[in-house]
Amino acid sequence: MATLTNFIMTETLSDFTNGQYEVIEKELVKSSDLSNLTISGSLFSQTTFIAVNFKSCIFFGSKMRECKFINCTFENCSFEFSHIEGCNFDGCKIVGNAWKHSTLKSSIIEDCELDLEVYKVIKDGDQNKIDIFEETQDIEEIKEEVEEVLSFEAALVASPNQWGTSLLNFIKSAA
């Protein structure tokens, strides 16, 4: 199975073959097309991605912390039990992705093209600094999206055990 470690750290891949947690720290990844890639149980820390296209990738049980994404694309990816925190997104396109039990918080998002699903995963909107670039939206569309996000956040507050119940059901179905 292809994992991101195969592309970044090919010479040390044998260190990760015994089920150890993949840690990618302080790396630079430039101009890569990472399509149909499975990224599972990985920690990305202080890594910079420039012009990297993540298309139809699966991020499962992974964490991205204090990373920079410059002119990157996340398209038709699946984020499951993954967390993005303290990252900077500049000039990125983040559309058509599925977000299941995943978070995006305390990050800076500038001049990015986003869809409504991205808004839904931003649970701590006041901690995210967002400057959104959307040519196709007028003020009414933006207001509707904001209201949908607020109603989504209200639903999270109203049912705080929902996430734990979903995780428990996931674990039971996997057994």
mmCIF file of C-alpha atoms in Angstrom:
data_model
loop_
_atom_site.group_PDB
_atom_site.id
_atom_site.type_symbol
_atom_site.label_atom_id
_atom_site.label_comp_id
_atom_site.label_asym_id
_atom_site.label_seq_id
_atom_site.Cartn_x
_atom_site.Cartn_y
_atom_site.Cartn_z
ATOM 1 C CA MET A 1 0.000 0.000 0.000
ATOM 2 C CA ALA A 2 1.327 3.451 -0.868
ATOM 3 C CA THR A 3 1.692 5.793 2.070
ATOM 4 C CA LEU A 4 3.056 9.310 2.209
ATOM 5 C CA THR A 5 6.182 8.022 3.945
ATOM 6 C CA ASN A 6 7.048 6.106 0.764
ATOM 7 C CA PHE A 7 7.285 9.445 -1.086
ATOM 8 C CA ILE A 8 9.023 11.551 1.574
ATOM 9 C CA MET A 9 11.325 9.235 3.495
ATOM 10 C CA THR A 10 12.115 6.335 1.184
ATOM 11 C CA GLU A 11 15.523 5.644 2.720
ATOM 12 C CA THR A 12 14.095 5.197 6.236
ATOM 13 C CA LEU A 13 10.916 3.350 5.272
ATOM 14 C CA SER A 14 12.094 0.156 6.967
ATOM 15 C CA ASP A 15 11.891 1.965 10.332
ATOM 16 C CA PHE A 16 8.105 2.171 9.965
ATOM 17 C CA THR A 17 7.258 -1.331 8.741
ATOM 18 C CA ASN A 18 6.597 -2.891 12.151
ATOM 19 C CA GLY A 19 3.365 -1.009 12.805
ATOM 20 C CA GLN A 20 5.071 1.985 14.364
ATOM 21 C CA TYR A 21 3.444 5.400 14.205
ATOM 22 C CA GLU A 22 4.592 7.376 11.162
ATOM 23 C CA VAL A 23 5.999 10.764 12.172
ATOM 24 C CA ILE A 24 6.865 13.290 9.489
ATOM 25 C CA GLU A 25 8.437 16.366 11.037
ATOM 26 C CA LYS A 26 10.112 19.477 9.644
ATOM 27 C CA GLU A 27 10.052 18.221 6.052
ATOM 28 C CA LEU A 28 9.490 20.104 2.801
ATOM 29 C CA VAL A 29 7.284 18.564 0.113
ATOM 30 C CA LYS A 30 7.089 20.451 -3.204
ATOM 31 C CA SER A 31 5.158 20.041 -6.451
ATOM 32 C CA SER A 32 3.808 16.538 -5.873
ATOM 33 C CA ASP A 33 0.698 14.821 -7.167
ATOM 34 C CA LEU A 34 -0.409 12.484 -4.382
ATOM 35 C CA SER A 35 -3.507 10.811 -5.784
ATOM 36 C CA ASN A 36 -5.309 7.814 -4.273
ATOM 37 C CA LEU A 37 -2.946 7.794 -1.313
ATOM 38 C CA THR A 38 -3.839 6.293 2.081
ATOM 39 C CA ILE A 39 -2.418 8.216 5.028
ATOM 40 C CA SER A 40 -3.206 6.308 8.199
ATOM 41 C CA GLY A 41 -1.986 6.832 11.753
ATOM 42 C CA SER A 42 0.451 9.556 10.785
ATOM 43 C CA LEU A 43 1.614 12.687 12.557
ATOM 44 C CA PHE A 44 2.708 15.646 10.440
ATOM 45 C CA SER A 45 4.446 18.337 12.456
ATOM 46 C CA GLN A 46 5.993 21.583 11.210
ATOM 47 C CA THR A 47 6.040 20.273 7.646
ATOM 48 C CA THR A 48 5.636 22.575 4.641
ATOM 49 C CA PHE A 49 3.705 21.470 1.556
ATOM 50 C CA ILE A 50 4.031 23.649 -1.563
ATOM 51 C CA ALA A 51 1.883 22.996 -4.679
ATOM 52 C CA VAL A 52 0.956 19.502 -3.524
ATOM 53 C CA ASN A 53 -2.220 17.959 -4.927
ATOM 54 C CA PHE A 54 -4.007 15.543 -2.609
ATOM 55 C CA LYS A 55 -6.725 13.993 -4.783
ATOM 56 C CA SER A 56 -8.935 11.103 -3.657
ATOM 57 C CA CYS A 57 -6.662 10.492 -0.660
ATOM 58 C CA ILE A 58 -7.743 8.908 2.610
ATOM 59 C CA PHE A 59 -6.580 10.465 5.878
ATOM 60 C CA PHE A 60 -7.472 8.027 8.660
ATOM 61 C CA GLY A 61 -6.479 8.574 12.302
ATOM 62 C CA SER A 62 -3.896 11.166 11.344
ATOM 63 C CA LYS A 63 -2.914 14.498 12.817
ATOM 64 C CA MET A 64 -1.459 17.572 11.128
ATOM 65 C CA ARG A 65 -0.013 20.111 13.505
ATOM 66 C CA GLU A 66 1.721 23.415 12.777
ATOM 67 C CA CYS A 67 2.074 22.620 9.064
ATOM 68 C CA LYS A 68 2.016 25.047 6.150
ATOM 69 C CA PHE A 69 0.054 24.352 2.979
ATOM 70 C CA ILE A 70 0.813 26.787 0.152
ATOM 71 C CA ASN A 71 -1.139 26.515 -3.134
ATOM 72 C CA CYS A 72 -2.176 22.953 -2.308
ATOM 73 C CA THR A 73 -5.318 21.085 -3.350
ATOM 74 C CA PHE A 74 -7.392 18.738 -1.205
ATOM 75 C CA GLU A 75 -10.040 17.367 -3.543
ATOM 76 C CA ASN A 76 -12.350 14.357 -3.084
ATOM 77 C CA CYS A 77 -10.370 13.239 -0.030
ATOM 78 C CA SER A 78 -11.755 11.476 3.028
ATOM 79 C CA PHE A 79 -10.803 12.671 6.518
ATOM 80 C CA GLU A 80 -11.814 10.162 9.184
ATOM 81 C CA PHE A 81 -10.802 10.535 12.844
ATOM 82 C CA SER A 82 -8.149 13.019 11.710
ATOM 83 C CA HIS A 83 -7.279 16.368 13.225
ATOM 84 C CA ILE A 84 -5.751 19.494 11.725
ATOM 85 C CA GLU A 85 -4.553 22.039 14.258
ATOM 86 C CA GLY A 86 -2.477 25.197 14.141
ATOM 87 C CA CYS A 87 -1.838 24.937 10.390
ATOM 88 C CA ASN A 88 -1.586 27.694 7.791
ATOM 89 C CA PHE A 89 -3.426 27.332 4.477
ATOM 90 C CA ASP A 90 -2.547 29.924 1.836
ATOM 91 C CA GLY A 91 -4.023 29.885 -1.664
ATOM 92 C CA CYS A 92 -5.359 26.342 -1.264
ATOM 93 C CA LYS A 93 -8.374 24.624 -2.762
ATOM 94 C CA ILE A 94 -10.241 22.433 -0.246
ATOM 95 C CA VAL A 95 -13.375 21.068 -1.924
ATOM 96 C CA GLY A 96 -15.392 17.897 -2.322
ATOM 97 C CA ASN A 97 -13.968 16.195 0.758
ATOM 98 C CA ALA A 98 -15.727 13.977 3.302
ATOM 99 C CA TRP A 99 -15.124 14.805 6.975
ATOM 100 C CA LYS A 100 -16.057 12.140 9.530
ATOM 101 C CA HIS A 101 -15.187 12.749 13.187
ATOM 102 C CA SER A 102 -12.401 15.111 12.130
ATOM 103 C CA THR A 103 -11.507 18.643 13.187
ATOM 104 C CA LEU A 104 -9.906 21.728 11.702
ATOM 105 C CA LYS A 105 -9.094 24.308 14.354
ATOM 106 C CA SER A 106 -6.729 27.073 15.427
ATOM 107 C CA SER A 107 -5.588 27.431 11.817
ATOM 108 C CA ILE A 108 -5.115 30.358 9.465
ATOM 109 C CA ILE A 109 -6.920 30.063 6.128
ATOM 110 C CA GLU A 110 -6.087 32.797 3.599
ATOM 111 C CA ASP A 111 -7.173 33.233 -0.017
ATOM 112 C CA CYS A 112 -8.522 29.676 -0.171
ATOM 113 C CA GLU A 113 -11.407 28.154 -2.089
ATOM 114 C CA LEU A 114 -13.563 26.221 0.389
ATOM 115 C CA ASP A 115 -16.887 24.428 0.259
ATOM 116 C CA LEU A 116 -19.588 24.222 2.920
ATOM 117 C CA GLU A 117 -18.230 20.970 4.360
ATOM 118 C CA VAL A 118 -15.036 22.739 5.422
ATOM 119 C CA TYR A 119 -17.092 25.299 7.344
ATOM 120 C CA LYS A 120 -18.846 22.489 9.179
ATOM 121 C CA VAL A 121 -15.611 21.011 10.525
ATOM 122 C CA ILE A 122 -14.402 24.352 11.843
ATOM 123 C CA LYS A 123 -15.896 23.942 15.310
ATOM 124 C CA ASP A 124 -14.005 26.804 16.932
ATOM 125 C CA GLY A 125 -14.681 29.476 14.325
ATOM 126 C CA ASP A 126 -13.412 32.282 16.543
ATOM 127 C CA GLN A 127 -9.997 30.614 16.775
ATOM 128 C CA ASN A 128 -9.653 30.298 12.989
ATOM 129 C CA LYS A 129 -8.636 33.319 10.969
ATOM 130 C CA ILE A 130 -10.345 33.004 7.601
ATOM 131 C CA ASP A 131 -10.000 35.116 4.467
ATOM 132 C CA ILE A 132 -12.044 33.216 1.907
ATOM 133 C CA PHE A 133 -11.760 33.578 -1.861
ATOM 134 C CA GLU A 134 -14.972 32.484 -3.568
ATOM 135 C CA GLU A 135 -15.769 34.108 -6.903
ATOM 136 C CA THR A 136 -19.161 32.436 -7.239
ATOM 137 C CA GLN A 137 -20.671 33.580 -3.942
ATOM 138 C CA ASP A 138 -22.696 36.664 -3.310
ATOM 139 C CA ILE A 139 -23.481 38.053 0.139
ATOM 140 C CA GLU A 140 -26.757 36.090 0.437
ATOM 141 C CA GLU A 141 -25.006 32.764 -0.260
ATOM 142 C CA ILE A 142 -22.381 33.572 2.354
ATOM 143 C CA LYS A 143 -25.075 34.453 4.920
ATOM 144 C CA GLU A 144 -26.858 31.141 4.230
ATOM 145 C CA GLU A 145 -23.612 29.211 4.698
ATOM 146 C CA VAL A 146 -22.845 30.989 7.955
ATOM 147 C CA GLU A 147 -26.338 30.173 9.258
ATOM 148 C CA GLU A 148 -25.868 26.503 8.311
ATOM 149 C CA VAL A 149 -22.549 26.387 10.154
ATOM 150 C CA LEU A 150 -24.080 28.015 13.238
ATOM 151 C CA SER A 151 -26.982 25.543 13.242
ATOM 152 C CA PHE A 152 -24.483 22.699 12.872
ATOM 153 C CA GLU A 153 -22.483 24.003 15.846
ATOM 154 C CA ALA A 154 -25.700 24.317 17.872
ATOM 155 C CA ALA A 155 -26.499 20.681 17.091
ATOM 156 C CA LEU A 156 -23.045 19.683 18.356
ATOM 157 C CA VAL A 157 -23.662 21.513 21.640
ATOM 158 C CA ALA A 158 -27.152 19.999 21.970
ATOM 159 C CA SER A 159 -25.851 16.423 21.584
ATOM 160 C CA PRO A 160 -22.308 16.302 23.013
ATOM 161 C CA ASN A 161 -22.349 12.494 23.286
ATOM 162 C CA GLN A 162 -23.053 12.045 19.565
ATOM 163 C CA TRP A 163 -19.351 11.721 18.703
ATOM 164 C CA GLY A 164 -18.673 9.124 21.399
ATOM 165 C CA THR A 165 -21.719 7.115 20.322
ATOM 166 C CA SER A 166 -20.588 7.169 16.694
ATOM 167 C CA LEU A 167 -17.073 6.076 17.643
ATOM 168 C CA LEU A 168 -18.456 3.234 19.779
ATOM 169 C CA ASN A 169 -20.697 2.084 16.915
ATOM 170 C CA PHE A 170 -17.697 2.227 14.558
ATOM 171 C CA ILE A 171 -15.596 0.082 16.902
ATOM 172 C CA LYS A 172 -18.419 -2.439 17.349
ATOM 173 C CA SER A 173 -18.982 -2.770 13.608
ATOM 174 C CA ALA A 174 -15.252 -3.315 13.020
ATOM 175 C CA ALA A 175 -15.058 -6.165 15.547
#
